[in-house]
Short mmCIF file of C-alpha atoms and ligand atoms in Angstrom, two decimals:
data_model
loop_
_atom_site.label_atom_id
_atom_site.label_comp_id
_atom_site.label_asym_id
_atom_site.label_seq_id
_atom_site.Cartn_x
_atom_site.Cartn_y
_atom_site.Cartn_z
CA MET A 16 -7.88 26.63 -8.31
CA THR A 17 -9.52 23.33 -7.37
CA ALA A 18 -8.78 21.54 -4.10
CA ILE A 19 -10.45 18.30 -5.12
CA GLU A 20 -11.75 16.94 -8.37
CA LEU A 21 -13.40 13.57 -8.97
CA ILE A 22 -14.00 12.57 -12.57
CA ASN A 23 -16.23 9.66 -13.59
CA ILE A 24 -15.56 7.61 -10.45
CA HIS A 25 -16.61 3.97 -10.31
CA LEU A 26 -16.20 2.04 -7.09
CA GLY A 27 -17.71 -1.24 -5.97
CA TYR A 28 -17.02 -3.70 -3.17
CA PRO A 29 -16.14 -7.32 -3.92
CA ASN A 30 -19.50 -8.42 -2.49
CA GLY A 31 -21.26 -6.63 -5.34
CA ASN A 32 -22.10 -3.35 -3.53
CA GLN A 33 -21.73 -0.71 -6.24
CA VAL A 34 -21.13 2.57 -4.34
CA PHE A 35 -20.17 4.96 -7.14
CA ALA A 36 -21.05 4.73 -10.82
CA GLY A 37 -19.82 7.76 -12.74
CA ALA A 38 -19.68 10.12 -9.74
CA GLU A 39 -18.31 13.64 -10.29
CA LEU A 40 -17.30 16.30 -7.78
CA THR A 41 -15.35 19.55 -7.68
CA VAL A 42 -14.38 21.45 -4.54
CA ALA A 43 -12.70 24.82 -5.00
CA LYS A 44 -9.72 25.91 -2.90
CA GLY A 45 -10.99 27.34 0.39
CA GLU A 46 -14.50 26.04 -0.21
CA ILE A 47 -16.51 24.05 2.36
CA LEU A 48 -18.75 21.41 0.81
CA GLY A 49 -21.46 19.89 3.00
CA VAL A 50 -22.36 16.32 2.05
CA LEU A 51 -25.71 14.77 2.92
CA GLY A 52 -27.14 11.37 1.98
CA ALA A 53 -28.95 8.37 3.40
CA SER A 54 -27.11 5.88 5.56
CA GLY A 55 -25.18 3.52 3.29
CA ALA A 56 -25.22 5.93 0.32
CA GLY A 57 -21.42 6.17 0.20
CA LYS A 58 -20.50 9.29 2.19
CA SER A 59 -17.71 7.67 4.23
CA THR A 60 -16.47 5.89 1.13
CA LEU A 61 -16.24 9.27 -0.60
CA LEU A 62 -14.01 10.65 2.17
CA ARG A 63 -11.80 7.54 2.20
CA LEU A 64 -11.46 7.82 -1.56
CA ILE A 65 -10.15 11.38 -1.27
CA ALA A 66 -7.88 10.52 1.68
CA GLY A 67 -6.35 7.71 -0.37
CA LEU A 68 -7.50 4.96 2.00
CA GLN A 69 -9.58 3.47 -0.80
CA HIS A 70 -9.20 3.62 -4.57
CA PRO A 71 -11.64 3.85 -7.47
CA HIS A 72 -11.79 1.02 -9.99
CA ALA A 73 -12.14 3.56 -12.75
CA GLY A 74 -12.02 7.35 -12.97
CA THR A 75 -9.66 10.05 -11.78
CA VAL A 76 -9.09 11.74 -8.40
CA LYS A 77 -7.18 15.03 -8.45
CA ILE A 78 -5.92 16.85 -5.35
CA ALA A 79 -4.75 20.45 -5.76
CA GLY A 80 -4.65 19.81 -9.51
CA GLU A 81 -2.36 16.80 -9.18
CA ILE A 82 -3.52 13.30 -10.14
CA ALA A 83 -3.96 11.16 -7.00
CA ASP A 84 -5.74 8.19 -8.62
CA ASP A 85 -5.99 7.40 -12.26
CA GLU A 86 -8.13 4.70 -13.86
CA GLY A 87 -7.28 2.13 -11.20
CA ARG A 88 -3.59 2.25 -12.05
CA TYR A 89 -1.77 5.11 -10.30
CA HIS A 90 -2.32 5.69 -6.55
CA MET A 91 -0.81 8.59 -4.60
CA PRO A 92 -0.19 7.46 -1.00
CA PRO A 93 -2.34 9.04 1.77
CA HIS A 94 0.51 10.96 3.43
CA ARG A 95 1.16 12.90 0.21
CA ARG A 96 -2.42 14.11 -0.19
CA ASP A 97 -2.31 16.90 2.42
CA CYS A 98 -5.78 15.83 3.64
CA THR A 99 -6.65 14.90 7.21
CA MET A 100 -9.81 13.36 8.64
CA VAL A 101 -11.94 14.19 11.70
CA PHE A 102 -14.32 11.45 12.88
CA GLN A 103 -17.43 11.23 15.06
CA ASP A 104 -15.32 9.60 17.77
CA ALA A 105 -12.45 12.03 18.43
CA GLN A 106 -9.99 9.09 18.55
CA LEU A 107 -7.54 10.82 20.88
CA PHE A 108 -4.57 9.11 22.51
CA PRO A 109 -5.81 8.43 26.07
CA HIS A 110 -2.33 8.28 27.63
CA ARG A 111 -1.29 11.77 26.47
CA SER A 112 -2.42 15.21 27.61
CA VAL A 113 -4.44 17.57 25.43
CA ALA A 114 -1.24 19.37 24.32
CA GLY A 115 0.45 16.01 23.79
CA ASN A 116 -2.34 14.92 21.45
CA VAL A 117 -2.13 18.16 19.48
CA ALA A 118 1.69 18.01 19.36
CA TYR A 119 1.66 14.49 17.93
CA GLY A 120 1.61 15.43 14.22
CA LEU A 121 4.37 18.00 14.76
CA GLU A 122 6.53 15.43 16.55
CA ALA A 123 6.01 13.03 13.64
CA ALA A 124 7.09 15.81 11.25
CA ARG A 125 10.15 16.48 13.46
CA VAL A 126 9.22 20.09 14.13
CA PRO A 127 11.69 21.42 16.76
CA ALA A 128 10.46 21.59 20.37
CA ALA A 129 10.25 25.37 20.75
CA GLN A 130 8.32 25.80 17.54
CA ARG A 131 6.09 22.85 18.45
CA ARG A 132 5.19 24.41 21.74
CA ARG A 133 4.35 27.71 20.08
CA ARG A 134 2.19 26.10 17.39
CA VAL A 135 0.34 23.92 19.91
CA ALA A 136 -0.38 26.93 22.11
CA GLU A 137 -1.53 28.95 19.10
CA VAL A 138 -3.95 26.32 17.84
CA LEU A 139 -5.37 25.57 21.31
CA GLU A 140 -6.07 29.29 21.56
CA MET A 141 -7.75 29.20 18.15
CA VAL A 142 -10.15 26.39 19.08
CA ASP A 143 -10.78 28.08 22.42
CA ILE A 144 -9.37 25.47 24.80
CA ALA A 145 -6.06 27.09 25.81
CA GLU A 146 -6.84 26.41 29.47
CA LEU A 147 -7.10 22.66 28.82
CA ALA A 148 -3.51 22.20 27.54
CA ASP A 149 -2.35 20.00 30.42
CA ARG A 150 -5.67 18.21 30.98
CA ALA A 151 -5.96 14.42 30.67
CA ILE A 152 -8.06 13.18 27.75
CA THR A 153 -10.22 11.12 30.11
CA GLU A 154 -11.34 14.33 31.85
CA LEU A 155 -12.79 16.01 28.74
CA SER A 156 -16.44 16.42 27.76
CA GLY A 157 -17.53 15.26 24.29
CA GLY A 158 -17.47 18.79 22.92
CA GLN A 159 -14.02 19.49 24.37
CA ALA A 160 -12.72 16.22 22.91
CA GLN A 161 -13.90 17.26 19.45
CA ARG A 162 -12.16 20.63 19.85
CA VAL A 163 -8.94 18.72 20.62
CA ALA A 164 -9.49 16.52 17.53
CA LEU A 165 -9.92 19.65 15.44
CA ALA A 166 -6.81 21.26 16.98
CA ARG A 167 -4.76 18.14 16.30
CA CYS A 168 -5.81 18.37 12.69
CA LEU A 169 -5.41 22.17 12.23
CA VAL A 170 -1.94 22.26 13.81
CA ILE A 171 -0.44 20.46 10.81
CA ARG A 172 -2.09 23.02 8.47
CA PRO A 173 -3.56 20.61 5.94
CA SER A 174 -4.97 21.98 2.68
CA VAL A 175 -8.11 19.87 3.07
CA ILE A 176 -9.99 18.58 6.12
CA LEU A 177 -12.42 15.69 5.67
CA PHE A 178 -15.10 15.61 8.36
CA ASP A 179 -17.09 12.41 8.90
CA GLU A 180 -20.08 13.27 11.13
CA PRO A 181 -17.81 15.04 13.65
CA LEU A 182 -20.59 16.33 15.90
CA SER A 183 -23.15 13.53 15.66
CA ALA A 184 -22.47 12.26 19.18
CA LEU A 185 -23.15 15.68 20.75
CA ASP A 186 -26.43 17.25 21.81
CA ARG A 187 -28.18 19.69 19.50
CA GLY A 188 -27.25 23.01 21.14
CA LEU A 189 -23.59 22.12 21.40
CA ARG A 190 -23.62 20.84 17.83
CA GLN A 191 -24.89 24.17 16.54
CA ARG A 192 -22.27 26.15 18.49
CA LEU A 193 -19.41 23.94 17.36
CA ALA A 194 -20.63 23.99 13.77
CA VAL A 195 -20.42 27.80 13.77
CA ASP A 196 -16.89 27.64 15.27
CA ILE A 197 -15.72 25.03 12.76
CA ARG A 198 -16.88 27.18 9.84
CA GLU A 199 -15.15 30.22 11.29
CA LEU A 200 -11.87 28.30 11.78
CA LEU A 201 -11.91 26.85 8.27
CA LYS A 202 -12.54 30.28 6.77
CA ARG A 203 -9.90 31.96 8.92
CA THR A 204 -7.27 29.40 7.89
CA GLY A 205 -8.42 29.18 4.26
CA THR A 206 -8.77 25.41 4.61
CA SER A 207 -10.89 23.52 2.08
CA ALA A 208 -13.25 20.95 3.57
CA ILE A 209 -15.76 18.24 2.89
CA TYR A 210 -18.19 17.98 5.77
CA VAL A 211 -20.34 14.84 5.94
CA THR A 212 -23.38 14.97 8.21
CA HIS A 213 -26.89 13.54 8.32
CA ASP A 214 -28.19 16.85 9.71
CA PRO A 215 -29.21 19.35 6.98
CA ALA A 216 -29.22 22.24 9.48
CA GLU A 217 -25.64 21.47 10.49
CA ALA A 218 -24.62 21.25 6.83
CA THR A 219 -26.07 24.68 6.03
CA THR A 220 -24.38 26.19 9.11
CA VAL A 221 -20.93 24.91 8.14
CA ALA A 222 -20.90 24.76 4.36
CA ASP A 223 -20.74 27.11 1.37
CA ARG A 224 -22.40 24.55 -0.87
CA ILE A 225 -24.28 21.27 -0.38
CA ALA A 226 -24.19 17.99 -2.27
CA VAL A 227 -26.09 14.74 -1.82
CA VAL A 228 -24.71 11.25 -2.35
CA GLU A 229 -27.37 9.03 -3.88
CA HIS A 230 -27.71 6.30 -6.50
CA GLY A 231 -23.95 6.16 -7.06
CA GLN A 232 -23.78 9.86 -7.92
CA ILE A 233 -22.86 13.08 -6.13
CA GLN A 234 -25.59 15.57 -6.85
CA ASP A 235 -24.81 19.27 -6.41
CA LEU A 236 -27.62 21.12 -4.61
CA GLY A 237 -25.94 24.50 -5.01
CA PRO A 238 -24.75 27.28 -2.72
CA VAL A 239 -26.15 27.49 0.81
CA PRO A 240 -27.81 30.95 0.80
CA GLU A 241 -30.05 29.82 -2.05
CA LEU A 242 -31.00 26.58 -0.33
CA ASP A 243 -33.82 25.70 1.96
CA VAL A 244 -33.11 22.11 2.88
CA SER A 245 -35.96 22.03 5.40
CA LYS A 246 -38.40 21.67 2.49
P1 ADP B 27 -22.43 6.10 4.36
O1 ADP B 27 -21.18 6.70 4.91
O2 ADP B 27 -23.15 7.01 3.42
O3 ADP B 27 -23.33 5.55 5.40
P2 ADP B 27 -20.62 4.05 3.37
O4 ADP B 27 -19.67 4.78 2.51
O5 ADP B 27 -20.18 3.67 4.74
O6 ADP B 27 -22.00 4.86 3.44
O7 ADP B 27 -21.07 2.73 2.63
C1 ADP B 27 -21.58 2.73 1.30
C2 ADP B 27 -22.03 1.35 0.90
O8 ADP B 27 -20.92 0.50 0.80
C3 ADP B 27 -22.99 0.69 1.87
O9 ADP B 27 -23.93 -0.03 1.12
C4 ADP B 27 -22.11 -0.22 2.66
O10 ADP B 27 -22.85 -1.34 3.12
C5 ADP B 27 -21.07 -0.63 1.64
N1 ADP B 27 -19.78 -0.92 2.24
C6 ADP B 27 -19.02 -0.08 2.99
N2 ADP B 27 -17.86 -0.65 3.35
C7 ADP B 27 -17.90 -1.90 2.80
C8 ADP B 27 -16.99 -3.00 2.77
N3 ADP B 27 -15.81 -2.93 3.40
N4 ADP B 27 -17.37 -4.12 2.11
C9 ADP B 27 -18.54 -4.18 1.48
N5 ADP B 27 -19.45 -3.20 1.42
C10 ADP B 27 -19.12 -2.06 2.08
P1 ADP B 28 2.24 14.30 27.21
O1 ADP B 28 2.33 14.24 28.70
O2 ADP B 28 0.86 14.27 26.72
O3 ADP B 28 3.14 13.35 26.49
P2 ADP B 28 4.15 16.42 27.04
O4 ADP B 28 4.14 17.22 28.28
O5 ADP B 28 5.22 15.40 26.82
O6 ADP B 28 2.72 15.78 26.85
O7 ADP B 28 4.12 17.41 25.82
C1 ADP B 28 4.01 16.95 24.53
C2 ADP B 28 4.22 18.10 23.58
O8 ADP B 28 3.15 19.03 23.75
C3 ADP B 28 5.48 18.88 23.87
O9 ADP B 28 6.39 18.57 22.86
C4 ADP B 28 5.10 20.33 23.76
O10 ADP B 28 5.51 20.80 22.50
C5 ADP B 28 3.63 20.36 23.78
N1 ADP B 28 3.12 20.98 25.01
C6 ADP B 28 3.03 20.44 26.23
N2 ADP B 28 2.44 21.28 27.10
C7 ADP B 28 2.15 22.39 26.40
C8 ADP B 28 1.50 23.62 26.70
N3 ADP B 28 1.05 23.90 27.94
N4 ADP B 28 1.37 24.51 25.71
C9 ADP B 28 1.81 24.25 24.47
N5 ADP B 28 2.40 23.11 24.12
C10 ADP B 28 2.58 22.19 25.06
#
């Protein structure tokens, strides 16, 4: 079963920037794909394309086997794609507590209070910040803030998580530890993911397989155990 499939994607900006020209990609259900590429290659555009925040001019996007974009005509709206994004800046609501931030998506989905509380507690436990539930966002470290961002995303149990350089603002040691935890959480929950980073070591820690965005294409570098990206 495929989580995501891109077929012959063409995408350019009105100013003449051609980002994708015949790009292809397949991500299996439960698979974590690490995506590398030079700055400006199109990595963020790729994630926005899958999230439905941007649309190809030609080609097909499929999510869980269902057509989400088709030849510039049909567009499935973002909220139907069952994909959520995690960014470099955690983008938390500063006026709510940690639990309040995590509860947000459940409130929006009108999950009843008792169940909400249970699911928030469960996911905070999972990302290892149960003791921070009532803490103010302004009192968190960078690493803690990213754990909250991850919890906020996991609590709604999306099929796919799209990571855009989530750890790039953190120092190296912390980045490595969090990368290991993120992989473990994705595997435990069976969540598919695309993980964009400029750090090859981080990509190999998190991902099952690596791809590179370059020259308008998405080039598959193969499964991680067979890779040595340091070369
Ligand atoms: P990456 O994430 O790999 O750094 P992006 O996806 O952000 O790359 O950008 C890909 C290319 O598209 C770059 O050349 C960038 O300048 C261009 N680009 C991105 N957003 C826009 C936009 N809104 N208008 C025009 N060009 C854009
Ligand atoms: P805020 O002050 O950030 O608005 P609230 O206290 O109103 O936060 O709680 C928001 C939601 O977060 C509640 O609906 C509840 O489900 C959940 N919540 C709050 N505190 C906890 C906690 N300690 N453990 C689990 N869930 C909690």
